[in-house]
CSV table of C-alpha atoms in Angstrom, one decimal:
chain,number,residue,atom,x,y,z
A,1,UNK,CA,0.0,0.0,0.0
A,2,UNK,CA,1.3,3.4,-1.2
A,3,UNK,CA,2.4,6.2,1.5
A,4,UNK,CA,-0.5,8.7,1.7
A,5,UNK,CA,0.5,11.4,3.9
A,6,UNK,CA,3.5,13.9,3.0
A,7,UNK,CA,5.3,12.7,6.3
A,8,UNK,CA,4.8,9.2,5.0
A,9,UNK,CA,6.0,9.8,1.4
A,10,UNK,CA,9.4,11.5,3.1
A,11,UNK,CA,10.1,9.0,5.0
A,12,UNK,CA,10.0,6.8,2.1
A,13,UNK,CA,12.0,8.4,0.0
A,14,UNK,CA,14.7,9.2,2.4
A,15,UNK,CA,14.7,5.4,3.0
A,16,UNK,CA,15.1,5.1,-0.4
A,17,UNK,CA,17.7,7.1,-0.9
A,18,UNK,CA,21.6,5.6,-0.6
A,19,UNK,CA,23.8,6.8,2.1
A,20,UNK,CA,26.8,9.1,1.3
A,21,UNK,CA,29.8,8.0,3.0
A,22,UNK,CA,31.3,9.9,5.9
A,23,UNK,CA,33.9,12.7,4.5
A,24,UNK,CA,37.3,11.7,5.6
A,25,UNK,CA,39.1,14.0,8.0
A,26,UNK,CA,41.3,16.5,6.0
A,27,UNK,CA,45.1,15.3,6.0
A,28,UNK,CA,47.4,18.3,7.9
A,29,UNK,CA,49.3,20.1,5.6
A,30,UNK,CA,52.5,20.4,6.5
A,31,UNK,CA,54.1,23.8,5.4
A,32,UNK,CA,57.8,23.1,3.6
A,33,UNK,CA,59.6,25.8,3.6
A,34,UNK,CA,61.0,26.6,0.4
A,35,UNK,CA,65.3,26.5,-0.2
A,36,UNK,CA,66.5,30.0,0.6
A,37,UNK,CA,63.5,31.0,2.7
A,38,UNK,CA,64.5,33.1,6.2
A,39,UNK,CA,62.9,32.8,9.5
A,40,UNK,CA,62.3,35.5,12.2
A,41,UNK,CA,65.4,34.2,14.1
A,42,UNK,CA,67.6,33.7,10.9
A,43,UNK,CA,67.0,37.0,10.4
A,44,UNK,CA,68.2,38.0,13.5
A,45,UNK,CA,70.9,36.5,13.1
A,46,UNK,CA,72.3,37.3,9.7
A,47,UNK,CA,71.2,41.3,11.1
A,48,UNK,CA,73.9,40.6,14.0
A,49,UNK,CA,76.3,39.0,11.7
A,50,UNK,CA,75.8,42.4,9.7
A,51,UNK,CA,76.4,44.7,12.7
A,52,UNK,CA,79.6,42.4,14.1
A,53,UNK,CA,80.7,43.0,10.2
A,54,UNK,CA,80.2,46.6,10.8
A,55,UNK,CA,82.3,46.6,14.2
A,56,UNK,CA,85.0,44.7,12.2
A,57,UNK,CA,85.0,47.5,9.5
A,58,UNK,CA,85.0,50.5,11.9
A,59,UNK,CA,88.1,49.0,13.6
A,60,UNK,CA,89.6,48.8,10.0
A,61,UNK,CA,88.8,52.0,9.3
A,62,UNK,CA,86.4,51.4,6.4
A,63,UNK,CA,84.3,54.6,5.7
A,64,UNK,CA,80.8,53.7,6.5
A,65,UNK,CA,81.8,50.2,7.8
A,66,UNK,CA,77.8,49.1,9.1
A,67,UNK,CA,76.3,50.3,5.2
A,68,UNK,CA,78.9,48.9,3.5
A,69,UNK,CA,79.6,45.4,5.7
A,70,UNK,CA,76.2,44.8,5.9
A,71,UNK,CA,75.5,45.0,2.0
A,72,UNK,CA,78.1,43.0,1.1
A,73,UNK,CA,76.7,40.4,3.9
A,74,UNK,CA,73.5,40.4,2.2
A,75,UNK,CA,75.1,40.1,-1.4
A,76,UNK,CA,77.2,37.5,-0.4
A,77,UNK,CA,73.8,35.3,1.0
A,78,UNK,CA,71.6,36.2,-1.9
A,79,UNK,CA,74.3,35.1,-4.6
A,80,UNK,CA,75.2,32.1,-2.7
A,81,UNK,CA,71.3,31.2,-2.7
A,82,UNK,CA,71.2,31.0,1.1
A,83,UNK,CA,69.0,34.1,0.9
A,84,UNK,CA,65.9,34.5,-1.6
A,85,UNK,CA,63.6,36.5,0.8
A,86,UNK,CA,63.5,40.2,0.9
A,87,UNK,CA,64.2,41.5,4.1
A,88,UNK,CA,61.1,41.7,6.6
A,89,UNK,CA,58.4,44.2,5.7
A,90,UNK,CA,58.3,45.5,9.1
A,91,UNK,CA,62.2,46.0,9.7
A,92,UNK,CA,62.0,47.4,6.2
A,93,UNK,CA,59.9,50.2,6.5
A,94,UNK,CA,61.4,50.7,10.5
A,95,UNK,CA,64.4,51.6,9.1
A,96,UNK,CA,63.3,53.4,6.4
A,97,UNK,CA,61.0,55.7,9.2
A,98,UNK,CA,64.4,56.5,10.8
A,99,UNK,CA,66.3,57.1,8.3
A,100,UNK,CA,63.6,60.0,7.6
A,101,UNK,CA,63.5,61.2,11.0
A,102,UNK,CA,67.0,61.6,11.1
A,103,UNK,CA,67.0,63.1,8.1
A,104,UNK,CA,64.3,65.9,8.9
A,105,UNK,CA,66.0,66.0,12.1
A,106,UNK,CA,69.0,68.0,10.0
A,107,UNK,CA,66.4,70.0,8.6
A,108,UNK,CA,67.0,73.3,10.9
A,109,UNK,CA,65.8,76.4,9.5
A,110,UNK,CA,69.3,77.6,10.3
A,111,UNK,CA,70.2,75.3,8.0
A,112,UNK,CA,67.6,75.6,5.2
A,113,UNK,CA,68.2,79.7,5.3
A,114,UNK,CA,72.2,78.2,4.3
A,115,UNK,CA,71.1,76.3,1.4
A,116,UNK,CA,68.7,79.4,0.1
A,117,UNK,CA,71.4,80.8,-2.0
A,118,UNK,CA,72.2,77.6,-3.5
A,119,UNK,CA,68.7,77.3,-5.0
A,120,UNK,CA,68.6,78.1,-8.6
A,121,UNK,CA,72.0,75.9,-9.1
A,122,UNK,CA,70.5,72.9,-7.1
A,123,UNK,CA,67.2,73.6,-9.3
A,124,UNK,CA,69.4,73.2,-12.7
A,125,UNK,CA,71.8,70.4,-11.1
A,126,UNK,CA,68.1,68.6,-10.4
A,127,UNK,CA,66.8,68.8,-14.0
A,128,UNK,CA,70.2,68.3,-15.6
A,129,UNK,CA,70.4,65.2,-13.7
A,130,UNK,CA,67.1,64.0,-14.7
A,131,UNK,CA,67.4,65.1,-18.3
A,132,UNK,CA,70.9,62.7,-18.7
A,133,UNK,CA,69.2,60.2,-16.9
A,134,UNK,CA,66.5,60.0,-19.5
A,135,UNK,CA,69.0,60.7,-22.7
A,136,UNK,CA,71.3,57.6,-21.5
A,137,UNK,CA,67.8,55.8,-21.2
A,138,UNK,CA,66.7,56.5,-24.6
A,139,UNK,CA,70.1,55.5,-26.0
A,140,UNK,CA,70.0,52.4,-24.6
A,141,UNK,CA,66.4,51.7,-25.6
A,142,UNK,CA,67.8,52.6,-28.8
A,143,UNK,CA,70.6,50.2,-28.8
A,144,UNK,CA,69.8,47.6,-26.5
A,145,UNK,CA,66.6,44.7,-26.4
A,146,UNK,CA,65.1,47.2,-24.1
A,147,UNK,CA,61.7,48.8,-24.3
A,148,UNK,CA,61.6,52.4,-23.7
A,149,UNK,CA,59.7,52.5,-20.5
A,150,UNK,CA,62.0,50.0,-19.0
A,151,UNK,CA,65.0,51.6,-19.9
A,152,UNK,CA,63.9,55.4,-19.0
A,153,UNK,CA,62.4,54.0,-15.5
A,154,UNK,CA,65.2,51.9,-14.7
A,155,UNK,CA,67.3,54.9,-15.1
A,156,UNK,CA,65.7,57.5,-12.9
A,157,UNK,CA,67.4,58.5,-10.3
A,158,UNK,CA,66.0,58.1,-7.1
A,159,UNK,CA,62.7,56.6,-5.6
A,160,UNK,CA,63.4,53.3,-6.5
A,161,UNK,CA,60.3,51.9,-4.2
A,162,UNK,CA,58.2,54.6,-6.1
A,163,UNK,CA,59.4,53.9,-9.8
A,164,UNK,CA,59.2,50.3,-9.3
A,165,UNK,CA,55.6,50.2,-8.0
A,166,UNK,CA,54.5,52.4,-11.1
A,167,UNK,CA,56.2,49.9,-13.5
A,168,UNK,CA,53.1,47.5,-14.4
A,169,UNK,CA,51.3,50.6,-14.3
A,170,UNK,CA,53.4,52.3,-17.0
A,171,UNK,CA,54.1,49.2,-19.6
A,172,UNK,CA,57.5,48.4,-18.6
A,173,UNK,CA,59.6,45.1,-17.7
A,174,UNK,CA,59.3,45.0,-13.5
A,175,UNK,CA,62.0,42.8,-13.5
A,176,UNK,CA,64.2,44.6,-15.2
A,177,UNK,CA,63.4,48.4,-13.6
A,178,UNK,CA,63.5,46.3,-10.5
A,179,UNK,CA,66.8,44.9,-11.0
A,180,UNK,CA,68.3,48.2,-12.8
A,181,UNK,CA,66.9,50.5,-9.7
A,182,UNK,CA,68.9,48.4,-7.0
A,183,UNK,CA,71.6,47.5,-9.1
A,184,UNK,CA,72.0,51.3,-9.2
A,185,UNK,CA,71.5,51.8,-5.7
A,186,UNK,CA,74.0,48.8,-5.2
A,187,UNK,CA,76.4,50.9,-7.3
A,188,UNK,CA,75.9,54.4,-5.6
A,189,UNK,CA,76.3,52.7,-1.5
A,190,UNK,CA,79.2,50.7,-2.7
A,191,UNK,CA,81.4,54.0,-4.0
A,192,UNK,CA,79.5,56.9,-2.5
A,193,UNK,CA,81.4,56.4,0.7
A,194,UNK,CA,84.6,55.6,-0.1
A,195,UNK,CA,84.8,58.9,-2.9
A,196,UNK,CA,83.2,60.9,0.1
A,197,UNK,CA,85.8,59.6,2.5
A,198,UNK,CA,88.6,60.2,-0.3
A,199,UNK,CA,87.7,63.9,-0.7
A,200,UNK,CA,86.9,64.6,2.8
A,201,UNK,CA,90.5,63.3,3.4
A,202,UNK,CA,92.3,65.6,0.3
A,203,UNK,CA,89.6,68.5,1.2
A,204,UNK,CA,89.5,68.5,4.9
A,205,UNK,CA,86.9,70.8,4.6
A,206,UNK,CA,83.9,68.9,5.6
A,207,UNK,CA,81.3,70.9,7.5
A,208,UNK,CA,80.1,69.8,10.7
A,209,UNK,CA,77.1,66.5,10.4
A,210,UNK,CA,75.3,64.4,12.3
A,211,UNK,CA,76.6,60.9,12.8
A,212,UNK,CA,77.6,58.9,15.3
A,213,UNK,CA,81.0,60.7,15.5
A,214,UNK,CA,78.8,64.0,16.0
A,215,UNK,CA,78.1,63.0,19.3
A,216,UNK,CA,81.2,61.6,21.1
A,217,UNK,CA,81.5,59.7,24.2
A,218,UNK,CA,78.1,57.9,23.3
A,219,UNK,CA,77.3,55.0,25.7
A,220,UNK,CA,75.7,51.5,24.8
A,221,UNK,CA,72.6,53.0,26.0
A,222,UNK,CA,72.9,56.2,24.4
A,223,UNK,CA,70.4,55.9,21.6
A,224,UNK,CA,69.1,59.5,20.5
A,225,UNK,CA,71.5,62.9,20.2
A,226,UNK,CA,69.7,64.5,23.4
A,227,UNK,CA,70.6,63.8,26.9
A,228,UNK,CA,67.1,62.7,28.2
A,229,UNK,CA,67.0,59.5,26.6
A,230,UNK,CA,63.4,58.3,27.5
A,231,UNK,CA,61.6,61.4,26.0
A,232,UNK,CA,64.1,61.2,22.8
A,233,UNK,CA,62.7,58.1,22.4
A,234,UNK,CA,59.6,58.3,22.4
A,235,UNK,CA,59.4,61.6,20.5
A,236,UNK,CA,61.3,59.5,17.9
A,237,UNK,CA,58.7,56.5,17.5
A,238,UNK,CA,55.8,59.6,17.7
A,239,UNK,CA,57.7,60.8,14.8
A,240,UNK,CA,58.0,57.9,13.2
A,241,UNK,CA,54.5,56.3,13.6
A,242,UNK,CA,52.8,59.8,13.0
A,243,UNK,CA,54.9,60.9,10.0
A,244,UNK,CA,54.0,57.2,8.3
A,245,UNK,CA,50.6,57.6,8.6
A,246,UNK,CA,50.4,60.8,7.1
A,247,UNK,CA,52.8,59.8,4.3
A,248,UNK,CA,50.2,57.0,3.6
A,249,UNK,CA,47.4,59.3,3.8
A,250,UNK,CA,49.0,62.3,1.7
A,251,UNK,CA,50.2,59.3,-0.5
A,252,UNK,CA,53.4,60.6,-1.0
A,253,UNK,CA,55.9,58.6,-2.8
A,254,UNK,CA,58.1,55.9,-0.3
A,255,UNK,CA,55.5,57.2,2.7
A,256,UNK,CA,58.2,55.1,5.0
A,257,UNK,CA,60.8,57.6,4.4
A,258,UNK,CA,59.2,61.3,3.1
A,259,UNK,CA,56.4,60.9,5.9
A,260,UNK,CA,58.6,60.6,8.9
A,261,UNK,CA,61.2,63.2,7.3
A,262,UNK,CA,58.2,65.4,7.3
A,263,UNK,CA,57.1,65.2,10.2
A,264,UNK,CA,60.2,65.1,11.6
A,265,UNK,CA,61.0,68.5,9.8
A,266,UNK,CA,57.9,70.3,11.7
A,267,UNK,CA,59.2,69.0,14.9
A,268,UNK,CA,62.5,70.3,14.2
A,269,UNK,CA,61.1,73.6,13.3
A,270,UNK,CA,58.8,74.4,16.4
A,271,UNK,CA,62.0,74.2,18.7
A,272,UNK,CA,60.0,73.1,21.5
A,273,UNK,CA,60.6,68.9,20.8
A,274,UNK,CA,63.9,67.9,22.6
A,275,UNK,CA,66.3,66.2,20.3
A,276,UNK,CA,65.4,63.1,18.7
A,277,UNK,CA,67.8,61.8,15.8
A,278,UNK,CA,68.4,58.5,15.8
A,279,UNK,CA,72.5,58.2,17.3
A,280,UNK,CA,75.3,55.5,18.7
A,281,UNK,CA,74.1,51.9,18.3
A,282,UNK,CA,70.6,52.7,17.2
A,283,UNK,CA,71.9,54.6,14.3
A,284,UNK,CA,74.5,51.6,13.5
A,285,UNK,CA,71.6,49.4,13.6
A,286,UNK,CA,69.4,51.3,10.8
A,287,UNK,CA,72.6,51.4,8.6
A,288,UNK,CA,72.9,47.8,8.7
A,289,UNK,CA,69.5,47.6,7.8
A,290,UNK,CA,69.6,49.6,5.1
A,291,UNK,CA,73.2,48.0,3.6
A,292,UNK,CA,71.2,44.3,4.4
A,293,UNK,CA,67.8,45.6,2.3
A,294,UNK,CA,70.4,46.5,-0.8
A,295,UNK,CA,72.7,43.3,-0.8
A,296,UNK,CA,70.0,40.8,-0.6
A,297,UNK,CA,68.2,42.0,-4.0
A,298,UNK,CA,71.0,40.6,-5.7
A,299,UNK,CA,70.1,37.0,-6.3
A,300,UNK,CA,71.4,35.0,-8.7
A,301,UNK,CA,67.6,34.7,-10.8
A,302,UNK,CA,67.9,38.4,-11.2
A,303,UNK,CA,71.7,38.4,-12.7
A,304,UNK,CA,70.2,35.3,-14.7
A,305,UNK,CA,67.6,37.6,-16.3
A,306,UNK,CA,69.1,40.3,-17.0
A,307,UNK,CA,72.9,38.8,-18.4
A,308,UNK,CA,72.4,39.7,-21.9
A,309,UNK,CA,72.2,43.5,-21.5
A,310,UNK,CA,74.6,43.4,-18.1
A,311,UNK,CA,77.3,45.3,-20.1
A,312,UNK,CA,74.9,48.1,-21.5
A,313,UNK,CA,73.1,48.5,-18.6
A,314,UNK,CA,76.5,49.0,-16.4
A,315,UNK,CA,78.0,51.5,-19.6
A,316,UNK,CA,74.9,53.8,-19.1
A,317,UNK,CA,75.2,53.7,-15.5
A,318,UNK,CA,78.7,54.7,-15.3
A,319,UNK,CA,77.9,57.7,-18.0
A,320,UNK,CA,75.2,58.9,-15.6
A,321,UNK,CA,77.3,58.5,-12.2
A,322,UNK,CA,80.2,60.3,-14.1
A,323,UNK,CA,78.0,62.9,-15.5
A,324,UNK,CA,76.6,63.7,-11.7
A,325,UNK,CA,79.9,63.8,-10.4
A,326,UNK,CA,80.7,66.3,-13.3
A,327,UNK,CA,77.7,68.4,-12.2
A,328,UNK,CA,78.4,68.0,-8.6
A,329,UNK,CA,82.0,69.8,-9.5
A,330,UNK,CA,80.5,72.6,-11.5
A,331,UNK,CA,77.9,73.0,-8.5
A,332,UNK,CA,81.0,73.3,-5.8
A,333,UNK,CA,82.9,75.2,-8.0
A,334,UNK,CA,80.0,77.8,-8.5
A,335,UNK,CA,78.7,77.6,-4.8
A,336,UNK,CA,81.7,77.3,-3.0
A,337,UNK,CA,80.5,74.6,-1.6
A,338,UNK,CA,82.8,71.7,-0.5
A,339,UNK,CA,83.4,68.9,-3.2
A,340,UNK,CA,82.1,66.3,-1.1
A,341,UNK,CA,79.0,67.5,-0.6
A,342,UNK,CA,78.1,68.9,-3.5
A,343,UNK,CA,79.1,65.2,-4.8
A,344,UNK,CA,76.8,63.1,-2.3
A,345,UNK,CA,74.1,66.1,-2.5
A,346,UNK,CA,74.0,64.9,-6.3
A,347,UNK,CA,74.6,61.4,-6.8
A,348,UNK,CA,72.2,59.6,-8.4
A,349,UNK,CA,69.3,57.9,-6.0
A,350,UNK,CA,70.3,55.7,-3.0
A,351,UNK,CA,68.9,58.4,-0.4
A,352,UNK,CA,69.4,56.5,2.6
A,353,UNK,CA,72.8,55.0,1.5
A,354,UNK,CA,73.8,58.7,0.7
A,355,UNK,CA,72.4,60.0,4.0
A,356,UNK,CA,74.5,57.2,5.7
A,357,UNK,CA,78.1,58.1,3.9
A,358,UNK,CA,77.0,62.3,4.9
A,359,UNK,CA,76.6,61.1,8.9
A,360,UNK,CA,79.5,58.7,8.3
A,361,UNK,CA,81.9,61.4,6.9
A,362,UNK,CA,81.0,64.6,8.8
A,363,UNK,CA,78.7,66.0,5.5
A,364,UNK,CA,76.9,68.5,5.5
A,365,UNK,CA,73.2,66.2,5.9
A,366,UNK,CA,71.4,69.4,5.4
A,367,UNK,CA,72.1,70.1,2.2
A,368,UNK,CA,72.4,66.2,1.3
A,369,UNK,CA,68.8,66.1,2.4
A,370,UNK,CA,67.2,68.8,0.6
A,371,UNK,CA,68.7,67.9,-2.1
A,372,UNK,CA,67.7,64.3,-2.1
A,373,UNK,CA,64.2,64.6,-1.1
A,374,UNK,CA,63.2,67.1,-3.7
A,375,UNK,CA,64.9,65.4,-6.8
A,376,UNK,CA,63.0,62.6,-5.1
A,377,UNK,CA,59.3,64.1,-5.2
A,378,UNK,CA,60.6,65.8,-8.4
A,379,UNK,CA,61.2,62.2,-10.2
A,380,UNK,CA,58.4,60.7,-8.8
A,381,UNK,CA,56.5,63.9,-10.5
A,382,UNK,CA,57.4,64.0,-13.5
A,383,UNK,CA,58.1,60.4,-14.6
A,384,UNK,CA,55.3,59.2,-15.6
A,385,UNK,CA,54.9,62.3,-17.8
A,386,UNK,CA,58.3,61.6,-19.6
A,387,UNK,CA,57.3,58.2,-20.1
A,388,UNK,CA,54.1,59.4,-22.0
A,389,UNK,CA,56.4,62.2,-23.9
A,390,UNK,CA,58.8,59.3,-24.9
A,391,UNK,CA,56.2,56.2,-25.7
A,392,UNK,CA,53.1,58.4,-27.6
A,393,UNK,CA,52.6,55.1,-30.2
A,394,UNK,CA,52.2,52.6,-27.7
A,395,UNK,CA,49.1,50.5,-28.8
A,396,UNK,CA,45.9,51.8,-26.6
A,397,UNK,CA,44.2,49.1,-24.4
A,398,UNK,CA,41.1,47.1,-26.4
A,399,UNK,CA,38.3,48.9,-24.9
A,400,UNK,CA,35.8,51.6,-25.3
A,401,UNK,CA,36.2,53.4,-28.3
A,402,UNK,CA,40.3,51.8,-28.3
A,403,UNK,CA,39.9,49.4,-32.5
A,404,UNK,CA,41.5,46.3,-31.4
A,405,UNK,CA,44.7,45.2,-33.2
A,406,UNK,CA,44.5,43.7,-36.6
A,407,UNK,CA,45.6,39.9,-36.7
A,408,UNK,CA,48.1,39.0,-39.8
A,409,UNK,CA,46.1,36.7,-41.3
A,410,UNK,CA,48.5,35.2,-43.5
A,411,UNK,CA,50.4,33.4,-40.9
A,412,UNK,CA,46.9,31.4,-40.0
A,413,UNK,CA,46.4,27.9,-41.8
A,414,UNK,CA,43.2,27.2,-43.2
């Protein structure tokens, strides 16, 4: 007899119906960590290896000895594929933030009224700069198996966080702007503070800096250029947290580093925050992390990539190094101001490897600073412009009212 009721006919039919099986559990995954990955505590590690590197070079008397030990640390463990990682996002942009506070830190309007009369000549050394940047660019786009945005961005000089975010965004080669910006930078920390040293030694006429010889007798402890080492402290991470916030919010180009030096700057101009600069071992520390961010970039995959046009891409940066030290002579010679200076005020890019051989070497980090920062907001500017200027037949995206390219038929089989 047939179910009548709906409860019935259910019942029925869920009889009816076959069983699934029980899911099996999910197995664990077990996470393998990849050959050349870095953990937290290797990290800490190969930092200290860094800094005892640096306290091995400052006996020696290397110029810069944490920037440059540390760099070629982290080249030497990126090329012998025990390093593939970047270094930590967090230490990253920490070091970055104090690098910029100490950088606004210099910023005195004592200091800026000093640098007022050397305005129109840093103004023409800025666009000169940029404009042989971009001619060495073309000429290698012209030359070379490079595309024109690749070459012209890879190039620049300075904000090499900035220009390599706005590569995709632009048509160019990442990996290659990527590899052409730090190679760059590579170039300019490597030789920026042994010329500095050099002339400061046939000179002896460079001006009075912040470093950590500016502050002698500093103790272990003795972190920040005041006294009161508590307050200096804190005012520095208030700097620091506060100045990349707003640099995030303002979207400024590498918010890490023009936010805190910002921020830093207002400080430094109401004369009411006590001194704040990062000094002694805290200072050491952020150069190792800045010569450690450099060196590891320079893997073996990226020299892989890039091996074909290695000689062309060295040729044109050597013109433009040689062509800013040229500049940078004309500039002291004109200014009166002292040749190594005017050189580190003018290389091309590697701010915070720069700022580091200008503490290291008794520079004049005021005038390093300003100059720096405002090529650096100036390329970040007017890039993407010159890029435009330079490329105006690149094929428009396949979209509203873009015609879609036309297909060469006569490579199709029927």
């Amino acid at each position: 007899m047939a179910p009548t009721s709906v409860r019935e006919r259910e019942s029925a039919d869920t009889r009816e119906l076959p069983r699934a099986p029980a899911p099996k559990p999910a197995p664990e995954v077990t996470r393998v960590r990849t050959p050349g990955s870095v953990s937290a505590r290797r990290w800490a590690l190969i930092i200290a290896g860094g800094y005892a590197a640096g306290l091995v070079g400052s006996a020696l008397g290397v110029p810069s000895p944490y920037l440059l030990a540390s760099l070629l640390v982290g080249a030497v463990l990126a090329l012998s594929g025990r390093i593939r990682d970047r270094l930590p996002g967090p230490a990253n942009r920490t070091s970055q933030a104090l690098v910029g506070a100490l950088m606004g830190s210099h910023l005195t309007p004592s200091a800026l009224m000093s640098a007022a009369p050397s305005a129109l000549p840093l103004t023409a050394v800025t666009a000169a700069t940029i404009g042989l940047s971009v001619a060495v660019a073309w000429f290698l786009a012209r030359k070379g198996r490079i595309s024109r945005p690749s070459a012209v961005l890879g190039m620049m000089p300075g904000g090499s966080a900035g220009i390599v975010t706005c590569a995709d965004e632009l048509k160019a080669d990442v990996r290659l702007v990527a590899f052409n910006q730090y190679l760059r930078v590579g170039l300019v920390a490597t030789t920026a503070p042994l010329l500095a040293h050099w002339m400061a030694g046939a000179s002896s006429s460079g001006s009075a800096g912040g470093g950590s010889g500016s502050w002698p007798g500093l103790g272990l402890f003795h972190l920040v250029a005041g006294s009161d080492q508590v307050t200096g402290l804190l005012t520095l991470a208030a700097v620091s947290v506060a100045g990349v916030w707003a640099g995030r919010r303002l979207r400024l180009p590498t918010p890490a580093l023009i936010g805190p030096m910002l921020a830093a700057l207002v400080a430094t101009m109401s004369g009411v925050i006590p001194a704040f600069a990062p000094a002694g071992m805290l200072q050491d520390v952020v150069f190792v992390l800045v010569g450690m961010d450099v060196g590891v970039r320079f893997t073996r995959e990226a020299l892989r990539r890039v091996r074909g046009l290695l000689p062309s891409i060295l040729a044109g940066m050597t013109a433009v190094c040689l062509g800013c030290a040229g500049m940078a002579w004309i500039f002291a010679k004109a200014t009166g101001t002292p040749l190594m200076d005017a050189y580190l005020a003018t290389t091309p890019g590697g701010i915070n490897a720069v700022l580091a051989a200008a503490v290291s070497s008794h520079g004049d980090v005021a005038l390093v600073s300003t100059v720096q920062s405002l090529r650096l907001l100036v390329v970040m500017l007017v890039t993407p412009m010159i890029i435009r200027r330079l490329t105006p037949d690149r094929p428009k995206p396949v979209g509203a009212g873009a015609i879609p390219p036309v297909r060469d038929r006569s490579r199709v089989r029927p």
